[in-house]
XYZ file of C-alpha atoms in Angstrom:
767
model
C 5.864 -9.593 52.635
C 3.739 -11.694 50.248
C 5.299 -13.632 47.367
C 3.395 -11.434 44.883
C 4.805 -8.174 46.319
C 8.268 -9.691 46.601
C 8.109 -10.863 42.992
C 6.932 -7.435 41.823
C 9.769 -5.691 43.682
C 12.282 -8.069 42.129
C 10.888 -7.373 38.656
C 10.983 -3.596 39.251
C 14.634 -3.888 40.302
C 15.342 -5.612 37.008
C 13.502 -2.887 35.072
C 15.634 -0.298 36.892
C 18.779 -2.238 36.010
C 17.816 -2.478 32.327
C 17.056 1.264 32.164
C 20.438 1.936 33.816
C 22.094 -0.150 31.091
C 20.128 1.782 28.434
C 21.334 5.093 29.900
C 24.949 3.874 29.840
C 24.595 2.797 26.220
C 22.957 6.105 25.295
C 25.777 8.080 26.892
C 28.380 6.034 25.023
C 26.518 6.416 21.716
C 26.009 10.156 22.177
C 29.769 10.548 22.536
C 30.366 8.425 19.446
C 27.676 10.352 17.540
C 29.230 13.699 18.460
C 32.689 12.568 17.302
C 31.252 11.196 14.062
C 29.311 14.392 13.397
C 32.476 16.476 13.810
C 34.327 14.043 11.542
C 31.624 14.316 8.841
C 31.558 18.129 9.085
C 35.366 18.286 8.795
C 35.356 15.925 5.825
C 32.746 18.031 4.033
C 34.545 21.272 4.867
C 37.984 20.047 3.744
C 36.770 17.794 0.918
C 38.560 19.620 -1.893
C 41.661 20.358 0.144
C 42.171 16.634 0.719
C 41.690 15.761 -2.961
C 44.663 15.944 -5.272
C 43.340 17.717 -8.403
C 45.494 17.630 -11.556
C 44.005 17.552 -15.053
C 47.148 18.245 -17.111
C 47.920 14.687 -18.241
C 45.729 11.592 -18.747
C 47.492 9.806 -15.854
C 46.854 12.824 -13.628
C 43.157 12.757 -14.534
C 42.944 9.060 -13.538
C 44.744 9.824 -10.253
C 42.359 12.729 -9.583
C 39.319 10.515 -10.230
C 40.668 7.873 -7.843
C 41.323 10.511 -5.176
C 37.806 11.916 -5.573
C 36.277 8.440 -5.348
C 38.293 7.553 -2.245
C 37.336 10.774 -0.452
C 33.643 10.425 -1.425
C 33.562 6.802 -0.192
C 35.140 7.826 3.121
C 32.559 10.581 3.583
C 29.706 8.229 2.606
C 30.911 5.562 5.060
C 31.115 8.068 7.939
C 27.644 9.448 7.132
C 26.195 5.912 6.946
C 27.765 4.995 10.289
C 26.471 8.227 11.835
C 22.977 7.367 10.589
C 23.246 3.869 12.088
C 24.218 5.347 15.469
C 21.211 7.668 15.216
C 18.892 4.673 14.634
C 20.374 2.868 17.650
C 19.694 5.940 19.801
C 16.074 6.040 18.619
C 15.661 2.367 19.537
C 17.130 2.907 23.015
C 14.802 5.859 23.540
C 11.803 3.680 22.621
C 12.943 0.979 25.055
C 13.568 3.340 27.963
C 9.900 3.942 28.813
C 8.873 0.296 28.385
C 11.873 -2.024 27.936
C 9.764 -5.172 27.561
C 6.244 -6.517 27.902
C 6.684 -10.251 28.457
C 8.766 -12.905 30.168
C 8.983 -16.644 29.775
C 11.140 -19.046 31.750
C 12.175 -21.825 29.382
C 14.190 -24.957 30.064
C 15.482 -26.876 27.057
C 15.141 -30.653 27.228
C 18.917 -31.059 27.147
C 19.564 -28.483 29.899
C 19.069 -28.455 33.683
C 18.991 -24.674 34.076
C 16.077 -22.575 32.870
C 16.570 -19.348 30.904
C 14.699 -16.144 31.755
C 13.663 -14.594 28.437
C 12.314 -11.031 28.440
C 10.578 -9.895 25.243
C 10.245 -6.338 23.893
C 10.031 -4.411 20.636
C 13.798 -4.630 20.082
C 16.773 -6.637 21.285
C 19.058 -5.230 23.985
C 22.341 -6.707 25.166
C 24.217 -5.961 28.369
C 27.156 -3.535 28.424
C 29.652 -6.383 27.827
C 27.604 -7.546 24.799
C 27.523 -11.059 26.326
C 23.898 -11.660 27.284
C 20.492 -10.550 26.034
C 18.659 -8.331 28.510
C 15.716 -8.148 26.075
C 14.888 -10.312 23.060
C 13.295 -8.799 19.961
C 9.671 -10.014 19.640
C 10.553 -11.310 16.169
C 13.410 -13.556 17.346
C 12.689 -17.303 16.929
C 12.672 -17.956 20.690
C 10.072 -15.188 21.208
C 7.475 -17.241 19.314
C 7.141 -19.316 22.509
C 5.515 -16.323 24.194
C 2.759 -16.094 21.604
C 2.191 -19.762 20.806
C 2.280 -21.682 24.091
C 0.919 -21.687 27.629
C 3.189 -23.015 30.412
C 4.137 -26.609 29.717
C 5.743 -28.431 26.808
C 6.792 -26.077 23.996
C 9.041 -25.839 20.938
C 10.390 -23.262 18.519
C 12.162 -23.364 15.174
C 15.723 -22.189 14.552
C 18.041 -22.444 11.553
C 19.663 -25.486 13.201
C 16.304 -27.197 13.780
C 13.540 -27.541 16.363
C 14.316 -26.738 20.007
C 12.019 -28.488 22.498
C 11.591 -27.860 26.189
C 9.236 -26.606 28.863
C 7.857 -23.179 29.733
C 7.788 -22.984 33.532
C 6.592 -19.393 33.797
C 4.747 -16.971 31.523
C 4.442 -13.409 32.728
C 3.172 -10.179 31.170
C 3.928 -6.596 32.101
C 2.472 -3.158 31.635
C 5.441 -0.798 32.038
C 5.068 2.967 31.662
C 7.881 5.515 32.162
C 10.033 2.762 33.634
C 7.487 1.733 36.282
C 5.578 -1.560 36.375
C 1.877 -0.649 36.311
C 0.631 -4.187 35.905
C 2.075 -7.697 36.077
C 0.239 -10.955 35.378
C 1.182 -14.623 35.342
C -0.938 -16.488 32.840
C -1.641 -19.851 31.315
C -3.225 -18.550 28.086
C -1.776 -16.815 25.047
C -2.321 -13.236 26.123
C -4.035 -12.527 29.396
C -7.355 -10.694 29.240
C -6.088 -7.980 31.623
C -3.531 -6.795 29.080
C -5.951 -6.877 26.148
C -8.691 -5.232 28.195
C -6.442 -2.297 28.949
C -5.238 -2.011 25.346
C -8.754 -2.228 23.919
C -10.588 -0.275 26.593
C -8.826 2.988 25.804
C -10.132 5.600 23.378
C -9.545 5.075 19.688
C -6.508 6.813 18.263
C -6.160 8.714 14.995
C -3.391 6.260 14.118
C -3.316 2.478 14.363
C -1.861 0.969 17.536
C 0.967 -1.544 17.465
C -0.285 -4.909 18.742
C 3.112 -6.458 19.497
C 2.372 -6.796 23.214
C -1.057 -8.364 22.602
C -0.495 -10.590 19.564
C -2.752 -13.642 19.707
C -1.707 -17.133 18.654
C -3.721 -17.038 15.411
C -2.274 -13.621 14.539
C 1.220 -14.963 15.213
C 0.632 -17.624 12.523
C 0.119 -14.808 10.022
C 3.127 -12.825 11.216
C 5.660 -15.680 11.168
C 4.442 -17.489 8.053
C 7.500 -17.936 5.833
C 6.466 -20.814 3.567
C 3.401 -19.564 1.696
C 3.751 -17.892 -1.686
C 0.135 -16.792 -1.259
C -1.214 -16.239 2.253
C -4.930 -15.437 2.447
C -6.329 -13.991 5.659
C -10.098 -13.850 6.089
C -10.657 -11.869 9.269
C -13.863 -10.617 10.776
C -14.218 -6.868 11.435
C -11.866 -5.833 14.247
C -9.927 -9.115 14.302
C -6.550 -7.381 14.005
C -5.754 -8.654 10.497
C -4.262 -5.349 9.279
C -2.210 -4.938 12.448
C -0.967 -8.505 12.094
C -0.041 -7.803 8.460
C 2.046 -4.786 9.460
C 3.780 -6.830 12.171
C 4.317 -9.470 9.452
C 6.117 -6.879 7.332
C 8.271 -5.937 10.343
C 8.988 -9.623 10.993
C 10.016 -10.310 7.378
C 12.284 -7.238 7.291
C 13.930 -8.505 10.503
C 14.080 -12.175 9.521
C 15.530 -11.522 6.059
C 17.369 -8.275 6.848
C 20.406 -9.296 4.774
C 18.391 -9.715 1.579
C 15.140 -7.764 2.054
C 14.584 -4.047 2.558
C 11.627 -1.666 2.636
C 11.904 -1.057 -1.136
C 11.148 -4.744 -1.795
C 7.741 -4.594 -0.063
C 4.574 -2.930 -1.389
C 1.257 -2.466 0.414
C -1.955 -1.712 -1.491
C -4.226 0.138 0.946
C -7.883 1.070 0.327
C -7.471 4.866 0.355
C -4.992 7.645 1.277
C -6.710 8.194 4.638
C -6.040 4.586 5.621
C -2.401 4.881 4.497
C -2.005 7.790 6.903
C -3.821 5.884 9.655
C -1.320 2.991 9.594
C 1.804 5.041 8.803
C 3.156 5.035 12.370
C 3.117 1.272 13.045
C 6.366 0.251 11.327
C 8.385 3.263 12.588
C 7.211 2.425 16.135
C 8.849 -0.964 15.650
C 12.059 0.583 14.373
C 11.418 -0.234 10.703
C 11.237 2.074 7.708
C 7.790 2.420 6.131
C 7.384 0.323 3.020
C 5.901 1.676 -0.189
C 2.194 2.285 0.375
C -0.081 3.077 -2.534
C -3.669 2.539 -3.581
C -4.547 0.276 -6.483
C -6.029 3.338 -8.201
C -2.701 5.182 -7.991
C -0.868 2.086 -9.202
C -3.136 1.816 -12.254
C -2.825 5.546 -12.950
C 0.965 5.272 -12.855
C 0.912 2.367 -15.297
C -1.587 3.909 -17.722
C -0.139 7.430 -17.575
C -1.937 10.711 -18.072
C -3.668 9.775 -21.342
C -6.942 9.109 -19.507
C -8.785 10.363 -16.492
C -9.688 7.302 -14.409
C -12.829 6.915 -12.341
C -11.993 6.033 -8.742
C -13.655 3.040 -7.031
C -15.415 5.553 -4.762
C -16.859 7.385 -7.769
C -18.026 4.059 -9.138
C -19.633 3.323 -5.765
C -21.405 6.693 -5.764
C -22.693 5.979 -9.270
C -24.113 2.597 -8.215
C -25.744 4.018 -5.084
C -27.193 7.232 -6.476
C -27.620 7.071 -10.280
C -30.110 4.241 -10.709
C -32.462 6.590 -12.561
C -29.908 7.260 -15.339
C -30.819 5.993 -18.794
C -27.679 3.878 -19.221
C -27.627 2.560 -15.606
C -28.679 -1.026 -16.383
C -26.160 -1.347 -19.224
C -23.415 0.128 -17.041
C -24.191 -2.451 -14.349
C -24.002 -5.239 -16.966
C -20.707 -3.768 -18.143
C -19.336 -3.693 -14.580
C -20.330 -7.292 -14.045
C -18.739 -8.566 -17.245
C -15.551 -6.476 -17.154
C -14.851 -7.611 -13.589
C -14.856 -11.258 -14.641
C -12.189 -13.671 -15.963
C -14.385 -14.098 -19.059
C -13.543 -10.540 -20.153
C -9.845 -11.341 -19.769
C -10.315 -14.313 -22.107
C -12.087 -12.055 -24.610
C -9.182 -9.570 -24.518
C -6.769 -12.458 -25.096
C -8.813 -13.475 -28.159
C -8.673 -9.903 -29.453
C -4.895 -9.752 -28.902
C -4.565 -12.981 -30.891
C -6.518 -11.288 -33.707
C -4.121 -8.315 -33.547
C -1.240 -10.539 -34.609
C -2.725 -10.411 -38.115
C -4.217 -6.924 -38.306
C -5.751 -3.880 -36.604
C -2.955 -2.570 -34.349
C -3.082 1.209 -34.658
C 0.092 3.292 -34.910
C 0.955 7.013 -34.850
C 2.838 9.173 -37.335
C 6.292 10.283 -36.276
C 6.330 13.946 -37.215
C 8.861 16.732 -36.988
C 8.290 20.431 -37.654
C 4.796 19.675 -39.018
C 6.169 17.125 -41.466
C 5.642 13.381 -41.261
C 9.035 11.679 -41.143
C 7.715 8.145 -40.777
C 4.020 7.523 -41.399
C 1.809 5.245 -39.339
C 1.196 3.238 -42.513
C 4.954 2.616 -42.873
C 5.171 1.509 -39.239
C 2.111 -0.719 -39.737
C 3.618 -2.375 -42.823
C 6.980 -2.942 -41.134
C 5.335 -4.457 -38.023
C 3.198 -6.869 -40.028
C 6.140 -7.826 -42.256
C 7.860 -9.406 -39.250
C 7.602 -13.131 -38.509
C 4.153 -14.104 -37.186
C 5.743 -16.388 -34.593
C 7.316 -13.440 -32.761
C 5.279 -12.211 -29.776
C 3.688 -8.780 -30.170
C 5.825 -7.029 -27.459
C 9.001 -8.502 -29.026
C 7.872 -7.232 -32.418
C 7.452 -3.783 -30.873
C 11.090 -3.953 -29.725
C 12.178 -4.710 -33.300
C 10.028 -1.875 -34.663
C 11.545 0.479 -32.094
C 15.093 -0.421 -33.200
C 14.134 0.083 -36.861
C 12.583 3.469 -36.084
C 15.686 4.594 -34.205
C 17.776 3.774 -37.293
C 15.332 5.689 -39.487
C 15.452 8.667 -37.135
C 19.246 8.601 -37.232
C 19.031 8.979 -41.035
C 16.529 11.883 -40.739
C 18.743 13.467 -38.086
C 21.633 13.576 -40.572
C 19.308 14.981 -43.280
C 18.025 17.756 -40.988
C 21.500 18.858 -39.922
C 22.141 21.084 -42.949
C 18.759 22.844 -43.008
C 18.282 26.535 -42.244
C 16.246 26.061 -39.049
C 19.285 24.463 -37.393
C 21.366 27.664 -37.549
C 18.458 29.578 -36.004
C 18.603 27.152 -33.061
C 22.422 27.360 -32.932
C 22.167 31.052 -32.140
C 20.156 30.169 -29.015
C 22.864 27.873 -27.571
C 24.702 28.956 -24.427
C 28.350 30.116 -24.271
C 29.534 26.754 -22.960
C 28.339 25.002 -26.133
C 30.198 27.512 -28.314
C 33.388 27.114 -26.263
C 33.265 23.323 -26.527
C 32.746 23.560 -30.296
C 35.616 26.055 -30.587
C 38.154 23.849 -28.758
C 37.047 20.701 -30.619
C 37.432 22.406 -34.028
C 40.978 23.761 -33.584
C 43.481 22.799 -36.310
C 46.011 24.571 -38.577
C 43.569 25.990 -41.140
C 41.497 28.896 -39.754
C 38.862 28.657 -42.498
C 38.294 24.955 -41.907
C 38.172 25.652 -38.161
C 35.116 27.874 -38.659
C 33.415 25.263 -40.844
C 34.189 22.492 -38.358
C 32.881 24.613 -35.469
C 29.584 25.220 -37.316
C 29.338 21.488 -38.121
C 29.813 20.591 -34.436
C 27.164 23.105 -33.357
C 24.687 21.869 -35.967
C 25.190 18.265 -34.835
C 24.656 19.319 -31.212
C 21.348 21.019 -32.056
C 19.821 18.163 -34.067
C 21.064 15.574 -31.566
C 19.323 17.428 -28.738
C 16.067 17.829 -30.704
C 15.991 14.254 -31.986
C 16.920 12.747 -28.604
C 13.436 13.584 -27.301
C 11.849 11.825 -30.282
C 14.100 8.805 -29.733
C 13.078 8.607 -26.080
C 9.420 8.501 -27.138
C 10.194 5.741 -29.650
C 12.012 3.731 -26.958
C 8.893 4.109 -24.786
C 6.763 2.705 -27.684
C 4.843 5.969 -28.065
C 4.496 5.171 -31.779
C 1.800 2.634 -30.797
C -1.718 4.047 -30.454
C -2.826 1.811 -27.585
C -6.090 3.637 -26.886
C -7.215 3.578 -30.535
C -6.357 -0.133 -30.722
C -8.323 -0.812 -27.518
C -11.279 1.052 -29.020
C -11.199 -1.376 -31.949
C -12.233 -4.082 -29.492
C -15.546 -2.264 -29.031
C -16.074 -0.822 -32.516
C -14.938 -3.106 -35.358
C -14.169 -6.507 -33.916
C -16.737 -9.294 -33.648
C -15.929 -11.911 -30.977
C -16.838 -15.546 -31.571
C -18.982 -15.541 -28.455
C -20.204 -12.315 -26.907
C -21.943 -11.700 -23.588
C -25.480 -10.491 -23.205
C -25.973 -6.808 -24.159
C -22.490 -6.754 -25.738
C -23.417 -4.194 -28.419
C -24.821 -1.797 -25.816
C -21.726 -2.294 -23.634
C -19.561 -1.535 -26.684
C -21.422 1.708 -27.439
C -21.080 2.892 -23.834
C -17.384 1.968 -23.633
C -16.489 3.495 -27.003
C -18.113 6.765 -25.931
C -16.113 6.852 -22.682
C -12.859 6.063 -24.502
C -13.526 8.777 -27.090
C -13.578 11.365 -24.299
C -10.400 9.925 -22.726
C -12.234 8.518 -19.720
C -11.763 5.086 -18.156
C -14.421 3.778 -15.829
C -13.105 1.878 -12.793
C -14.154 -1.431 -14.355
C -12.168 -0.558 -17.515
C -8.949 0.611 -15.805
C -7.495 -2.826 -14.961
C -8.469 -4.346 -18.349
C -6.871 -1.396 -20.159
C -3.554 -1.821 -18.294
C -3.694 -5.564 -18.967
C -4.297 -4.916 -22.676
C -1.491 -2.348 -22.780
C 0.839 -4.965 -21.304
C -0.150 -7.470 -23.992
C 0.775 -4.938 -26.669
C 3.877 -3.334 -25.187
C 4.976 -5.873 -22.601
C 3.935 -5.971 -18.944
C 6.138 -3.806 -16.763
C 5.710 -5.312 -13.320
C 8.192 -4.245 -10.670
C 10.689 -7.113 -10.427
C 12.186 -5.620 -7.254
C 8.969 -6.285 -5.308
C 9.456 -9.458 -3.250
C 6.348 -9.186 -1.056
C 2.998 -7.637 -1.967
C 0.353 -7.000 0.695
C -3.234 -6.256 -0.348
C -5.546 -4.934 2.352
C -9.333 -4.965 1.944
C -8.797 -7.666 -0.682
C -12.524 -8.454 -0.758
C -12.998 -5.235 -2.753
C -10.933 -6.446 -5.726
C -12.596 -8.027 -8.734
C -11.520 -11.316 -10.290
C -10.068 -9.407 -13.253
C -8.063 -7.119 -10.963
C -6.588 -10.141 -9.175
C -5.710 -11.682 -12.542
C -3.905 -8.472 -13.523
C -1.982 -8.415 -10.224
C -0.857 -12.023 -10.754
C 0.237 -11.041 -14.263
C 2.211 -8.003 -13.053
C 3.779 -9.756 -10.053
C 4.343 -13.356 -11.239
C 7.227 -14.119 -8.845
C 6.122 -12.032 -5.869
C 4.899 -13.518 -2.595
C 1.503 -12.124 -1.677
C -0.511 -11.643 1.488
C -4.215 -10.914 0.962
C -6.237 -9.562 3.873
C -9.922 -8.852 4.041
C -13.390 -9.655 5.242
C -15.921 -11.007 2.776
C -18.625 -9.511 5.030
C -17.345 -6.060 4.052
C -17.301 -6.534 0.271
C -19.065 -3.239 -0.410
C -18.122 -2.800 -4.074
C -20.077 -4.171 -6.995
C -18.883 -7.417 -8.630
C -16.150 -8.216 -6.112
C -17.501 -11.274 -4.300
C -17.623 -13.525 -7.351
C -14.513 -15.747 -7.542
C -12.860 -13.755 -4.750
C -9.854 -15.632 -3.299
C -11.001 -14.799 0.241
C -13.783 -17.319 -0.250
C -12.769 -20.871 0.725
C -14.564 -22.387 -2.289
C -12.127 -20.744 -4.700
C -9.794 -23.443 -6.021
C -7.955 -21.392 -8.649
C -5.419 -19.957 -6.183
C -2.854 -22.244 -4.548
C -2.665 -20.811 -1.084
C -2.644 -21.139 2.659
C -5.744 -19.696 4.292
C -6.002 -18.398 7.863
C -9.341 -17.339 9.315
C -9.598 -14.898 12.231
C -12.993 -15.196 13.870
C -12.614 -13.196 17.085
C -13.443 -9.471 16.999
C -11.384 -7.349 19.390
C -12.441 -3.883 18.242
C -16.037 -3.648 19.380
C -17.673 -4.469 22.700
C -19.373 -7.830 23.081
C -22.781 -6.116 22.775
C -21.932 -4.450 19.456
C -20.520 -7.696 18.005
C -23.574 -9.712 19.081
C -25.789 -7.154 17.316
C -23.790 -6.858 14.074
C -23.130 -10.561 13.576
C -26.884 -11.165 13.327
C -26.932 -9.447 9.914
C -23.359 -10.146 8.749
C -23.548 -10.939 5.013
C -21.302 -14.023 4.933
C -21.277 -17.396 6.631
C -18.000 -16.850 8.494
C -18.008 -17.475 12.246
C -17.766 -14.318 14.402
C -16.774 -14.463 18.085
C -16.930 -11.454 20.418
C -14.131 -10.663 22.851
C -15.243 -10.453 26.477
C -15.388 -6.676 26.792
C -18.692 -5.302 28.020
C -20.406 -2.064 27.060
C -23.786 -0.618 26.217
C -26.056 -2.289 23.708
C -26.374 -0.504 20.350
C -29.052 2.178 20.545
C -31.826 2.723 17.996
C -33.427 6.152 18.301
C -36.719 6.538 16.441
C -37.801 10.049 15.461
C -40.942 11.421 13.880
C -39.696 13.952 11.361
C -36.647 15.641 9.864
C -36.526 18.392 12.485
C -36.535 15.969 15.426
C -33.952 13.822 13.601
C -31.576 16.792 13.451
C -32.159 17.654 17.110
C -31.606 14.019 18.119
C -28.387 13.887 16.134
C -26.928 16.876 17.983
C -28.163 15.507 21.328
C -26.491 12.113 20.768
C -23.238 13.808 19.783
C -23.293 15.756 23.052
C -23.864 12.543 25.039
C -20.905 10.777 23.424
C -18.620 13.749 24.028
C -19.775 13.943 27.663
C -18.604 10.327 28.072
C -15.110 11.433 27.101
C -15.000 9.852 23.656
C -12.395 11.542 21.464
C -13.157 10.106 18.037
C -16.789 10.137 16.930
C -17.851 9.301 13.388
C -21.106 10.063 11.619
C -21.021 7.336 8.987
C -23.255 7.881 5.966
C -24.196 5.671 3.062
C -23.161 8.087 0.308
C -21.064 11.207 -0.198
C -24.259 13.148 -0.917
C -25.707 12.191 2.489
C -22.346 12.963 4.096
C -22.351 16.493 2.645
C -25.943 17.006 3.752
C -25.121 16.031 7.365
C -21.958 18.129 7.363
C -23.834 21.241 6.183
C -26.469 20.624 8.830
C -23.924 20.448 11.675
C -21.104 22.782 10.614
C -22.566 25.859 12.359
C -23.749 23.948 15.439
C -20.819 21.725 16.456
C -17.126 21.403 15.610
C -17.138 18.837 12.809
C -14.823 17.868 9.951
C -15.817 16.265 6.665
C -13.712 13.441 5.244
C -13.716 12.881 1.486
C -11.622 11.067 -1.091
C -8.910 13.745 -0.943
C -8.469 13.575 2.866
C -5.062 12.176 3.811
C -5.336 12.251 7.610
C -7.890 12.926 10.303
C -7.733 14.378 13.783
C -9.599 13.665 16.981
C -13.103 15.067 17.231
C -16.309 14.637 15.249
C -15.989 13.542 11.626
C -18.595 12.851 8.955
C -17.768 10.508 6.079
C -19.249 7.982 3.636
C -18.931 4.348 4.709
C -16.448 3.351 1.990
C -13.862 5.772 3.400
C -14.227 4.328 6.912
C -12.825 0.925 5.875
C -10.203 -0.341 8.323
C -10.592 2.586 10.738
C -12.124 2.490 14.221
C -13.856 5.154 16.293
C -14.871 5.409 19.963
C -18.439 6.116 18.969
C -20.339 5.749 15.700
C -23.629 7.394 14.793
C -25.525 6.284 11.707
C -27.580 9.433 10.991
C -30.187 7.668 8.881
C -30.662 3.950 9.507
C -34.189 3.867 8.084
C -35.584 1.521 5.429
C -35.698 4.466 3.015
C -31.901 4.816 3.204
C -30.815 1.167 3.347
C -33.385 -0.276 0.985
C -31.935 -3.327 -0.751
C -30.213 -6.571 0.167
C -27.115 -5.204 -1.592
C -26.890 -2.568 1.176
C -26.197 -5.253 3.798
C -22.394 -5.047 3.484
C -22.528 -1.240 3.683
C -24.614 -1.230 6.851
C -22.518 -3.980 8.449
C -19.286 -2.129 7.653
C -20.638 1.131 9.098
C -21.762 -0.492 12.364
C -18.513 -2.423 12.893
C -16.383 0.757 12.976
C -17.569 1.376 16.563
C -15.369 0.428 19.516
C -17.550 1.475 22.470
C -20.867 3.008 21.357
C -23.159 2.551 18.357
C -26.154 4.846 17.834
C -28.603 4.477 14.929
C -31.231 7.109 14.138
C -34.294 6.210 12.118
C -37.211 8.216 10.847
C -40.180 5.956 10.025
C -39.357 2.235 9.996
C -35.800 1.050 10.710
C -33.961 -0.776 7.913
C -34.430 -4.513 7.431
C -31.051 -5.336 8.979
C -32.025 -3.817 12.335
C -35.519 -5.302 12.090
C -33.990 -8.720 11.420
C -31.686 -8.605 14.449
C -32.776 -10.096 17.766
C -34.574 -7.425 19.865
C -32.390 -8.488 22.792
C -29.235 -7.256 21.054
C -30.148 -3.549 20.954
C -32.230 -1.014 22.824
C -34.859 1.348 21.437
C -35.363 4.902 22.583
């Protein structure tokens, strides 16, 4: 028997042993879980029987409260322990099919014996809880697997650096408890393993990359020192996957002080949030809070405005160039996305210390209790040295005192008794018992007094809540002043036209996308910024699509939060986002550590070689050695033959067994046109801004909704010069092409767009 076969048999025996240990642990936990479940059910069933309830005397009430608390804590502890057992069972179930994916033999410099270290998605100890059968991939010693070939190696622990030698590095493909592949390697991750992982069809959810993490990705995952980590990664370089593994690593590394509620991820759209939603649960971690920046802004601003989405802004830029105000709107976008506009807002806020803050009347029953003029005069009577948000706090306290006075004045009015009659029986009973004394006549008067107080307290409490939320400040009217009455010392070009356009939008309660971040920033300057102090780590995906102003706002809202920014400057498809973007190495305003991922793992070598020829930026792009067909350009003569070709190419891709095929369009309008063309001919789904998940099959969508997602095959229905006309379309076309894993087809009527024409003829084929 050869050494290779013998070694494989030995490894399979170990897999069998580990699975046997998992089964034993499962059986033990199932028994414990069953006992705990019965215990919890019994506690719930007999909760009140086991509590001593006596409310006759004050001491009895205290004893009853203590008994209730003790019983509730016991129940809570049992339920928590039952939940923990359930999580352990889930982990064991995940390990059973594939207990581990890697092995290293490591001998420390101070030791003679080498240790065999097997690495999987979670740690597993033997039945005696003495030795590790499997090490969690996030454990310090596991970093050896990702960072070193056989030879001298080291890893960091709390005690310090451990040095030694890796004498063996082995990788496994284990499915249903059987070794399907086993490789000894001298590189980070052997090509065989990556080839298999990448050669499969695209999924409708993102795959976990734990088994195939590369050394450069591991630097991202295990980075603990940087307050700001910037990752510039080419399309398909695994930056988002690495970021999700980074979240899992941080939750594991700091599990005593960090939980899922302390981590926030800004994703580009709801579809992408759904696409990545399975990665953390697969690793045994709870999903962190995922939101879009649009939703975050909407939550901060409230429902006072309708806010244009970034996709609506994109559609405007791409399809409304013939509108009368288009050029001014573009100037407005450019300026309001810049740090210069932030400085102008700061100047305006400084002006507001002396005058022009707008307030609202506080009215009750169609009568003004406290006028906006009174509030204005009180605010501006306060010391000029006090910051505006602190002044608002003082005004709020004054208003609450004033409302307390008006509450007492309203108590004896006729409308109160009308409201008293609408109170429920419980309120009357409470008032009756509270009013009991020796004199029956005074009892009735006291009861009415109690009921009146209850009514006005309830009515005024809502007004007080609004005052505490600073609703007496008319933020929108004050913001409008910036564009109507105020004259800045230095104004940008076309400022008056920008002001007219903005004032009109604000008057109809509409915020353009370029105004949303500035408005929230301005609101914070007036009322105080309300960043979430509980957020310890903020992850921003597709960071190249954020403007300089939006980044400034994020830094303002999360001043003490560690951030990880991920993106690709080549895919900066939105207007005014590349200027002063922190993904660019020339930016010196952000103190940071920057990691660049240059190798593309998503697409075949042929697709990468084609797309990198027209990539917008200067970043290096390296293809992974995975062969496939060259991108195909199909030229057609007219609209009818274009439609026939489109259906024919879809059939070809499906015949090859591809399960996810995307028709990626430039705009939503084109997307709808293609969808209507195909809907009665093939099974196709349209993806729009409201789509939260997608299934396998044929989908049609605009390019900006395809960000971060991959497909087996991509068809660009119209790649002609009439569709992609300007240099500004380069990022759009590049992004669309780089969604393809295995096949890229471009259809062109007339002349192909300049990006195809500019590529080397050797990188694609023409039909």
